XYZ file of C-alpha atoms in Angstrom:
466
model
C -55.147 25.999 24.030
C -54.737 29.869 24.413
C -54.788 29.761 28.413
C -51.343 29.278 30.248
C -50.029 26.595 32.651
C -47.538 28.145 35.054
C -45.060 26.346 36.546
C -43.303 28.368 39.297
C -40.677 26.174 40.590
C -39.745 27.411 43.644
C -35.969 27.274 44.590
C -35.731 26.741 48.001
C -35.155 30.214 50.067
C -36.866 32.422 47.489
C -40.104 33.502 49.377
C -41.901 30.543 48.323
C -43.667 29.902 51.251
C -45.261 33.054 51.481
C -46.055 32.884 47.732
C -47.608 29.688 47.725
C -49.669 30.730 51.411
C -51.207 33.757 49.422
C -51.492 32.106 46.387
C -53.826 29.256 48.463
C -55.926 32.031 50.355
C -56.424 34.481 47.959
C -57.427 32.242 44.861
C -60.690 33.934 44.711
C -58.840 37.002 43.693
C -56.751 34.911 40.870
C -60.029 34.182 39.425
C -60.931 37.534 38.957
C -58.172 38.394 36.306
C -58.392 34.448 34.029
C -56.191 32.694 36.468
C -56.432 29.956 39.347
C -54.753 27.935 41.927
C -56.076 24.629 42.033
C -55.728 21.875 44.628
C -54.575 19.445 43.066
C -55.258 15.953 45.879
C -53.620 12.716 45.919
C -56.384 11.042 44.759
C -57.968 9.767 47.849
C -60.203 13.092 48.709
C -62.254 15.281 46.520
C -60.799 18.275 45.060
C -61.994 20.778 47.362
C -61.347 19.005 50.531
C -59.163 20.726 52.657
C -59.480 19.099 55.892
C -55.311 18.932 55.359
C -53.824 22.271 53.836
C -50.157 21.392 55.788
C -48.601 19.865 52.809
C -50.000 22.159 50.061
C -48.989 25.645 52.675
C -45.418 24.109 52.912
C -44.664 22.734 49.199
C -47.236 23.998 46.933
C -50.411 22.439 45.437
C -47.877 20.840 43.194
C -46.575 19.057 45.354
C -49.006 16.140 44.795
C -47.868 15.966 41.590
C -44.207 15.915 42.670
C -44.555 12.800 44.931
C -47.377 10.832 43.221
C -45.029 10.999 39.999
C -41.533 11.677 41.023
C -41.307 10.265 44.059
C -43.818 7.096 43.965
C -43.466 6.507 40.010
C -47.566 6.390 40.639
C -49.105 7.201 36.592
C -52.440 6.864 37.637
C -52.409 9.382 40.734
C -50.150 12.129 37.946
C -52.764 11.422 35.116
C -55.796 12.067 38.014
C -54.037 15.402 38.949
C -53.099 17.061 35.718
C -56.940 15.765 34.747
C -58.051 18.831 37.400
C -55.233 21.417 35.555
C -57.043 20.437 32.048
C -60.065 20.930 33.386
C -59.495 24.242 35.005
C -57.255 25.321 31.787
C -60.605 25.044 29.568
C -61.596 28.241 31.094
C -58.702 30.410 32.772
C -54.612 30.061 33.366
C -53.719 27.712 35.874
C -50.503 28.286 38.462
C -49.185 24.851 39.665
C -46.256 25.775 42.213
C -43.472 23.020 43.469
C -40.546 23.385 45.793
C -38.978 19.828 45.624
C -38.949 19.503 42.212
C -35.929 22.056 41.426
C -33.815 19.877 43.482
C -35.033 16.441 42.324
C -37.141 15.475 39.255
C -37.398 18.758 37.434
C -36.364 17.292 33.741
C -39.472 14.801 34.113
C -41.897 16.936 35.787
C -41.872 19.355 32.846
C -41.462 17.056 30.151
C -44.727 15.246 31.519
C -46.526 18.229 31.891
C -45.814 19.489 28.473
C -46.491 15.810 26.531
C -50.557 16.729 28.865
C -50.386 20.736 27.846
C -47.918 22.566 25.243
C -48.958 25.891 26.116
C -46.605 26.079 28.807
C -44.353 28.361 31.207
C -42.286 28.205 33.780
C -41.046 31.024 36.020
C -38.086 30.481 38.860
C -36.563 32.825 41.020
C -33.001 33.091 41.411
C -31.254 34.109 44.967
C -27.244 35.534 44.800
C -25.111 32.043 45.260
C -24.227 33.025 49.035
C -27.224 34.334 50.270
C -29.285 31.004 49.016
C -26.733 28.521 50.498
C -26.492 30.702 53.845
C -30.637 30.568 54.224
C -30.762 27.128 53.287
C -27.987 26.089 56.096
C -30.093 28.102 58.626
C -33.239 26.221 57.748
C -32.055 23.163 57.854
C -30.791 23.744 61.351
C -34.898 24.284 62.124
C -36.769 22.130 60.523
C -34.333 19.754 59.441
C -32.387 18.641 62.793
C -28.925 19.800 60.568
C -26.361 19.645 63.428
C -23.365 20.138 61.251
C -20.824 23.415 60.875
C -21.957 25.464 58.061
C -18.380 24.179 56.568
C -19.335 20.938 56.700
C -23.065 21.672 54.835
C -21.762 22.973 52.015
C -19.222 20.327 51.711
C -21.621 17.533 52.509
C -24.061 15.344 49.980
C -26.960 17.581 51.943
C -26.851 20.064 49.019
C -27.546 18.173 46.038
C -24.659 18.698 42.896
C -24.502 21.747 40.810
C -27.972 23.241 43.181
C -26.327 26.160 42.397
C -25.491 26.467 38.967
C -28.334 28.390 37.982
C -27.176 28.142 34.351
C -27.477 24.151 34.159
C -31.400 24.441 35.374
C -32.329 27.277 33.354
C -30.872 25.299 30.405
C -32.348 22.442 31.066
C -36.045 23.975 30.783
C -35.217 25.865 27.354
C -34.528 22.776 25.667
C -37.676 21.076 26.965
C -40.396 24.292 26.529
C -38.172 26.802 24.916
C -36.041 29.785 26.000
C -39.425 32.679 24.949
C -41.031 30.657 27.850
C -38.692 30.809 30.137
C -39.355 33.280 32.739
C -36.509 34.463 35.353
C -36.831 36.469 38.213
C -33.903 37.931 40.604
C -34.835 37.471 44.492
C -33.119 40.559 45.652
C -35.481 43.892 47.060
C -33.910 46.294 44.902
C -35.027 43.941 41.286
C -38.606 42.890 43.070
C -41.383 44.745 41.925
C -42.630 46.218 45.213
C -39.819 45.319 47.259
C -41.692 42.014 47.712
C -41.703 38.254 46.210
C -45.880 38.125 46.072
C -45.728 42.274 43.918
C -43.237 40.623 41.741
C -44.834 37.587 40.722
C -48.625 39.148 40.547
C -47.009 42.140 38.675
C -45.609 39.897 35.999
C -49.276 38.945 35.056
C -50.826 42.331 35.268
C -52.772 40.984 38.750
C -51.963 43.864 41.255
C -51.970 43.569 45.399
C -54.392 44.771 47.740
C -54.310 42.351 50.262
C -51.833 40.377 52.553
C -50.454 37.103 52.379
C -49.590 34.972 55.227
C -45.956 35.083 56.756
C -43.644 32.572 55.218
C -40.967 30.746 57.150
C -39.376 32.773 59.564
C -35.607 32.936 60.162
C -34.117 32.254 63.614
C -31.888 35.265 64.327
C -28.906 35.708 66.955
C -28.151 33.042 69.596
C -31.316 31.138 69.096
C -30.122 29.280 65.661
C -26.883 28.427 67.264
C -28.636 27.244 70.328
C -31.077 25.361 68.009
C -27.834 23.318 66.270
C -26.579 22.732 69.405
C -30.130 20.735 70.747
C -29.868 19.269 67.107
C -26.652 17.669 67.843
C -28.139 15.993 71.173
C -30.759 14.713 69.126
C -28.546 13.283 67.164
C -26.292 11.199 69.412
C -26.779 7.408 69.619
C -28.183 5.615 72.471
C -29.432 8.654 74.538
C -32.950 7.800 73.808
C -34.375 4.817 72.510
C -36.300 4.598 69.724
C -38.695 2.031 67.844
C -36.395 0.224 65.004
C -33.821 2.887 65.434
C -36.622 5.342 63.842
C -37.813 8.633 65.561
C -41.555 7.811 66.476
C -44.197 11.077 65.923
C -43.669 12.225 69.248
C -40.193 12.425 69.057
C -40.502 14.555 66.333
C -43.451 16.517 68.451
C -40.763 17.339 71.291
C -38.322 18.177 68.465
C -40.715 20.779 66.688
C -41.679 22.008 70.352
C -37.857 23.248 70.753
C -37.743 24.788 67.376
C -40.866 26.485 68.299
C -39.666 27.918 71.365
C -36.417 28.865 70.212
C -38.134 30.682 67.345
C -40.660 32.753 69.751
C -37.908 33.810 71.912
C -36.056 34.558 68.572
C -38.520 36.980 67.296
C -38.919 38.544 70.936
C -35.429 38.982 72.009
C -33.221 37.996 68.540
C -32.924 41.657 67.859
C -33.228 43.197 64.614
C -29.706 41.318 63.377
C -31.100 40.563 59.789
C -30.350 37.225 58.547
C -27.291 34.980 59.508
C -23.937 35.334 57.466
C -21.495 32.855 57.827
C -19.237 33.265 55.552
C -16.265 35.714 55.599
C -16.420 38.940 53.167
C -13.344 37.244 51.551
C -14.964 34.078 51.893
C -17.886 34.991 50.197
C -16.188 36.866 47.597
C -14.419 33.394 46.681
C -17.473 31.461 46.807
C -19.121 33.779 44.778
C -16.492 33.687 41.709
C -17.311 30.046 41.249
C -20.680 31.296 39.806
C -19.444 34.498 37.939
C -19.065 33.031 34.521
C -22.180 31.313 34.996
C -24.045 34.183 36.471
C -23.131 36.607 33.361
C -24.555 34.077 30.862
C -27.820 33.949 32.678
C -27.828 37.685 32.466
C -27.173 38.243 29.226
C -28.648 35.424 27.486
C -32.234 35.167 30.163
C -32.930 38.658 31.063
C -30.914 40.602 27.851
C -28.732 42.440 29.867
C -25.894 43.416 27.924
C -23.541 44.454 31.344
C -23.722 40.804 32.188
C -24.490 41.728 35.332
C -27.378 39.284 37.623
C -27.358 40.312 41.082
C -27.234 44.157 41.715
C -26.670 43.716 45.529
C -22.517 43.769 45.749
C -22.692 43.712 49.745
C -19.991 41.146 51.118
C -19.531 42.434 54.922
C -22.735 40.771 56.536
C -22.244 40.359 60.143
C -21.062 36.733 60.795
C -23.157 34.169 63.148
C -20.371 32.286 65.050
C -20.339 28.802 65.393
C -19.367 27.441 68.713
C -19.219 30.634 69.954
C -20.397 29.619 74.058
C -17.965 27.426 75.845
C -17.769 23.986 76.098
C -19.369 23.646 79.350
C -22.384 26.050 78.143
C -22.489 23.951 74.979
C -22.555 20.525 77.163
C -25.340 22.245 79.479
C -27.730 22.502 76.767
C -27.381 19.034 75.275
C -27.529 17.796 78.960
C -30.652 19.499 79.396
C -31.811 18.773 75.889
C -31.631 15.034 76.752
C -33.090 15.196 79.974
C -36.110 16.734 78.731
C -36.533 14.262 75.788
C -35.693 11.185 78.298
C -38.575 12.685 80.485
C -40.921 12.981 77.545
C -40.126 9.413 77.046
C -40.748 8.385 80.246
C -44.306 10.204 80.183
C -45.123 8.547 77.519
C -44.445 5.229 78.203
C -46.294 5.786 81.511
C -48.570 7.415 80.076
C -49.035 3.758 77.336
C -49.175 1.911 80.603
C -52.012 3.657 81.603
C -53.355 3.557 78.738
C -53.242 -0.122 78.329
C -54.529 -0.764 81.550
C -57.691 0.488 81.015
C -58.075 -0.529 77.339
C -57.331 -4.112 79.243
C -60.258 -3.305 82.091
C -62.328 -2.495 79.081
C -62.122 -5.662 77.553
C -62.629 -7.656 80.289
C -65.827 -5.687 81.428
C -66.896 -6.172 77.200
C -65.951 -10.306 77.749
C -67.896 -10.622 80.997
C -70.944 -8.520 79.896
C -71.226 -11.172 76.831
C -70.512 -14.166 78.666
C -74.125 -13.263 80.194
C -74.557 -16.645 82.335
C -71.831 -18.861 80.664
C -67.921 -19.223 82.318
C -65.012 -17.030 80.981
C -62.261 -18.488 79.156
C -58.711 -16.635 78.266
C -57.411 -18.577 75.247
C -54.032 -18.662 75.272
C -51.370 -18.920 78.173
C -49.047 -16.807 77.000
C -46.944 -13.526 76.924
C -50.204 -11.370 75.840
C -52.490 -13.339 78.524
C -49.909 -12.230 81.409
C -49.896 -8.720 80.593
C -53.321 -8.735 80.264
C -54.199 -10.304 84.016
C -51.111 -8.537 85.166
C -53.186 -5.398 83.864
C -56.423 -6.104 85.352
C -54.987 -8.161 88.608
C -56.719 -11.054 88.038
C -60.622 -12.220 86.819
C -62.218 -14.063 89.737
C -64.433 -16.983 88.182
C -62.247 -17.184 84.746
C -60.065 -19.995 83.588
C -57.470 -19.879 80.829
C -57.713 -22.496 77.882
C -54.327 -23.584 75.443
C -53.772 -26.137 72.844
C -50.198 -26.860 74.823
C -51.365 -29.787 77.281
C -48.238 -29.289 79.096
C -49.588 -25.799 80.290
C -52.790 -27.668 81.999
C -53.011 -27.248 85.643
C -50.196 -23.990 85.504
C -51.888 -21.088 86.951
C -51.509 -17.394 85.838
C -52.157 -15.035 88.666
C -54.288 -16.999 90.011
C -56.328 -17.883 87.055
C -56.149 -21.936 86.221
C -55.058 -22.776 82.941
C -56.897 -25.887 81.075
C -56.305 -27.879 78.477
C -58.629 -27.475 74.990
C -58.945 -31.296 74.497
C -60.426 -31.438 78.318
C -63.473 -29.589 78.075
C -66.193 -31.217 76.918
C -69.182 -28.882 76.605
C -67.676 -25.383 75.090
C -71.139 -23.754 74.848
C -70.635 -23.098 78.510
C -68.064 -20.759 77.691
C -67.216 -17.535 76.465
C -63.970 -17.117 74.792
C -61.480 -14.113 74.802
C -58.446 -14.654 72.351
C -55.833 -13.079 73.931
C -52.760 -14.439 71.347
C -51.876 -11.894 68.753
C -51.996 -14.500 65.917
C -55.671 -15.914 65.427
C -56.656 -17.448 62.355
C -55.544 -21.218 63.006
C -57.862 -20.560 66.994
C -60.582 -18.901 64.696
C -60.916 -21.766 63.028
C -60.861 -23.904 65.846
C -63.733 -22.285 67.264
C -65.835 -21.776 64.470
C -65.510 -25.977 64.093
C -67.113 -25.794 67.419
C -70.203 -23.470 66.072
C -68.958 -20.385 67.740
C -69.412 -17.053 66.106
C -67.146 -14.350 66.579
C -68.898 -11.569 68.644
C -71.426 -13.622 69.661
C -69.499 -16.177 71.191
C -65.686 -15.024 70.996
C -64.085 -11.808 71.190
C -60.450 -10.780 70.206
C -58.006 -8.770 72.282
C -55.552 -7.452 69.422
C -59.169 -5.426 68.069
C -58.843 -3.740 71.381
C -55.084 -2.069 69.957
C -53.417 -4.245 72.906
């Protein structure tokens, strides 16, 4: 049990991203000096398929872990990934690197992992109090559809208790793998080796850097995150746009990530080099920051044995400050206006677009009912809602009749199609039969009492997603 298990937990707005990007593409290099970065699946595909990288590029290859354990309480899918990290421990040190779990889950993520492994480690980076929450607000404004004041995010449930009281987490891990395994890292340029996150944490295990890693999130700069809140908050208002259940379907979400995406290409063409954005005050910052101090000079001297209790080196409190609501209220109106008339349009599109659809799903089926009735009569079963939309679809089937169990629907017609009664016809092998109700076992049955067999002699409309 000589090789190491890694645990970088990566608190969110430390360079993570980019770490865990290079950390994916480059794990050829890893192997080269006794370490790895396995994928670790959810138990459904092999453990080299990587048809879907998304989740792994955004959270870490621990973040199967994370959800099959923390989130889903699933054993079985935890046991089948830290399986792969015992296997690949046998011959080299394995990195296993999780965003979600320093907010949620960290106490029995570790504690698992070391009851599977004892010869563990864990490394987290630690941003200056200010600089984290600042990033994090800014984030959540585009990927997260935050809409708030950056007042009300830090005063909100958003940011989960004590997320910055580094002190609490780092004391948390001693007790459970020991303080001598512990490692702590300062995200600030001037204490990373190289100036860069991906140096720093190579460096630490003797692996040096010749190569590139992919770009990490990138921050929306000037006007663009404020205009970005702003098409949040549109988003966010009830009743502009309907939704399924009150839930945002896929495609809303689509049209959502297509604004961020523009705002953030015009953001890195015209944004200017402004840096990050600062919200808070110098003497607003300076406040916030005492809240930590005490805190802060523990983790110094106790975690990195620095006798001038001193963490973060940067003392800069004058960053330029992003204003809020800085257009006016008609400019502000203007782009929600315009934010809802594009997502009302994409909603219309799409629901023509689903009509279309539909109808020529419905043409299909028809054609498919018609080329297996060979020489025997068409038969709808069932005169209802689904059997409307269907001939209001298609306009009609000359030739066709529709059959129901409900005698007091014989002799109706829909759209010119005559509907019988089931208890009138006397020979069904002159018929073929298309179920059009969405509910079919108790007509299933019916029909196979007659000797019909489905395919052969009966088709169903829902298998045609209609």
């Amino acid at each position: 049990m000589s090789n190491i298990l890694l645990i970088h937990i990566g608190m969110p707005k430390t360079g993570t991203t980019a770490l865990q990007n290079f950390l994916l593409v480059n794990n050829d290099k890893l192997e080269k000096y006794g370490w790895c970065y396995p994928i670790l699946n959810d138990g459904q595909a092999g453990e080299l398929e990587r048809l879907e990288l998304s989740d792994i590029k955004k959270s870490g290859n621990g973040c199967w872990l994370y959800r099959d354990w923390i989130l889903n309480n699933l054993k079985s899918e935890w046991d089948k990934g830290m399986e792969i990290v015992l296997r690949h421990l046998d011959n080299k040190n394995v990195i296993i690197s999780a965003e979600d779990i320093y907010d949620y889950g960290m106490e029995k993520f570790i504690t698992d992992a070391k009851e599977k492994y004892k010869n563990i480690k864990v490394m987290v980076y630690l941003r200056r109090q200010d600089r984290a929450i600042e990033s994090r607000y800014s984030q959540w404004i585009k990927s997260q559809n935050e809409c708030s004041t950056f007042e009300e995010f830090i005063d909100s449930d958003t940011v989960p208790k004590d997320w910055l009281r580094y002190v609490l987490r780092l004391d948390l891990i001693s007790r459970i793998i020991g303080k001598e395994n512990l490692i702590v890292r300062i995200y600030e340029k001037q204490q990373l080796a190289g100036n860069d996150i991906i140096t720093d944490f190579l460096a630490a295990f003797g692996i040096p850097l010749d190569q590139e890693g992919e770009r990490g999130n990138f921050s929306l700069r000037g006007n663009y995150l404020e205009i970005s809140r702003l098409i949040n908050s549109a988003q966010k208002v009830d009743n502009i746009l309907e939704s399924r259940d009150g839930i945002w379907s896929w495609s809303d979400w689509e049209v959502r990530n297509a604004f961020q995406d523009v705002c953030e290409k015009l953001s890195c063409s015209f944004g200017g080099d402004r840096g990050e954005s600062a919200f808070f005050t110098s003497d607003g910052r300076k406040e916030f920051l005492e809240k930590f101090a005490s805190d802060n000079e523990r983790i110094a001297r106790e975690y990195l044995h620095r006798e001038d209790g001193i963490l973060f080196y940067d003392e800069r409190m004058d960053y330029p400050i992003l204003e809020i609501n800085q257009s006016s209220n008609f400019e502000a109106d203007m782009i929600r206006v315009f934010t809802a008339m594009i997502y009302a349009q994409e909603q219309r599109f799409r629901h023509l677009l689903e009509i279309k659809s539909n109808e020529i799903i419905g043409r299909l089926f028809v054609k498919e009912a018609l080329r297996r009735s060979k020489n025997r009569e068409l038969l709808f079963w069932g005169a209802g809602h689904n059997c409307r939309r269907l001939l209001d679809m298609v306009g009609g089937v000359e030739g066709a009749f529709i059959v129901d169990n409900d005698v007091s629907k014989r002799g109706s017609c829909l759209y010119g199609v005559q509907v019988k009664y089931a208890g009138d016809i006397a020979v069904w092998e002159d018929y073929f039969v298309a179920v059009t109700c969405e509910e079919t076992a108790e007509i299933e049955e019916q029909l196979r009492g007659l000797g019909f067999k489905r395919e052969e002699d009966y088709i169903l409309m829902r298998e045609y997603d209609l």
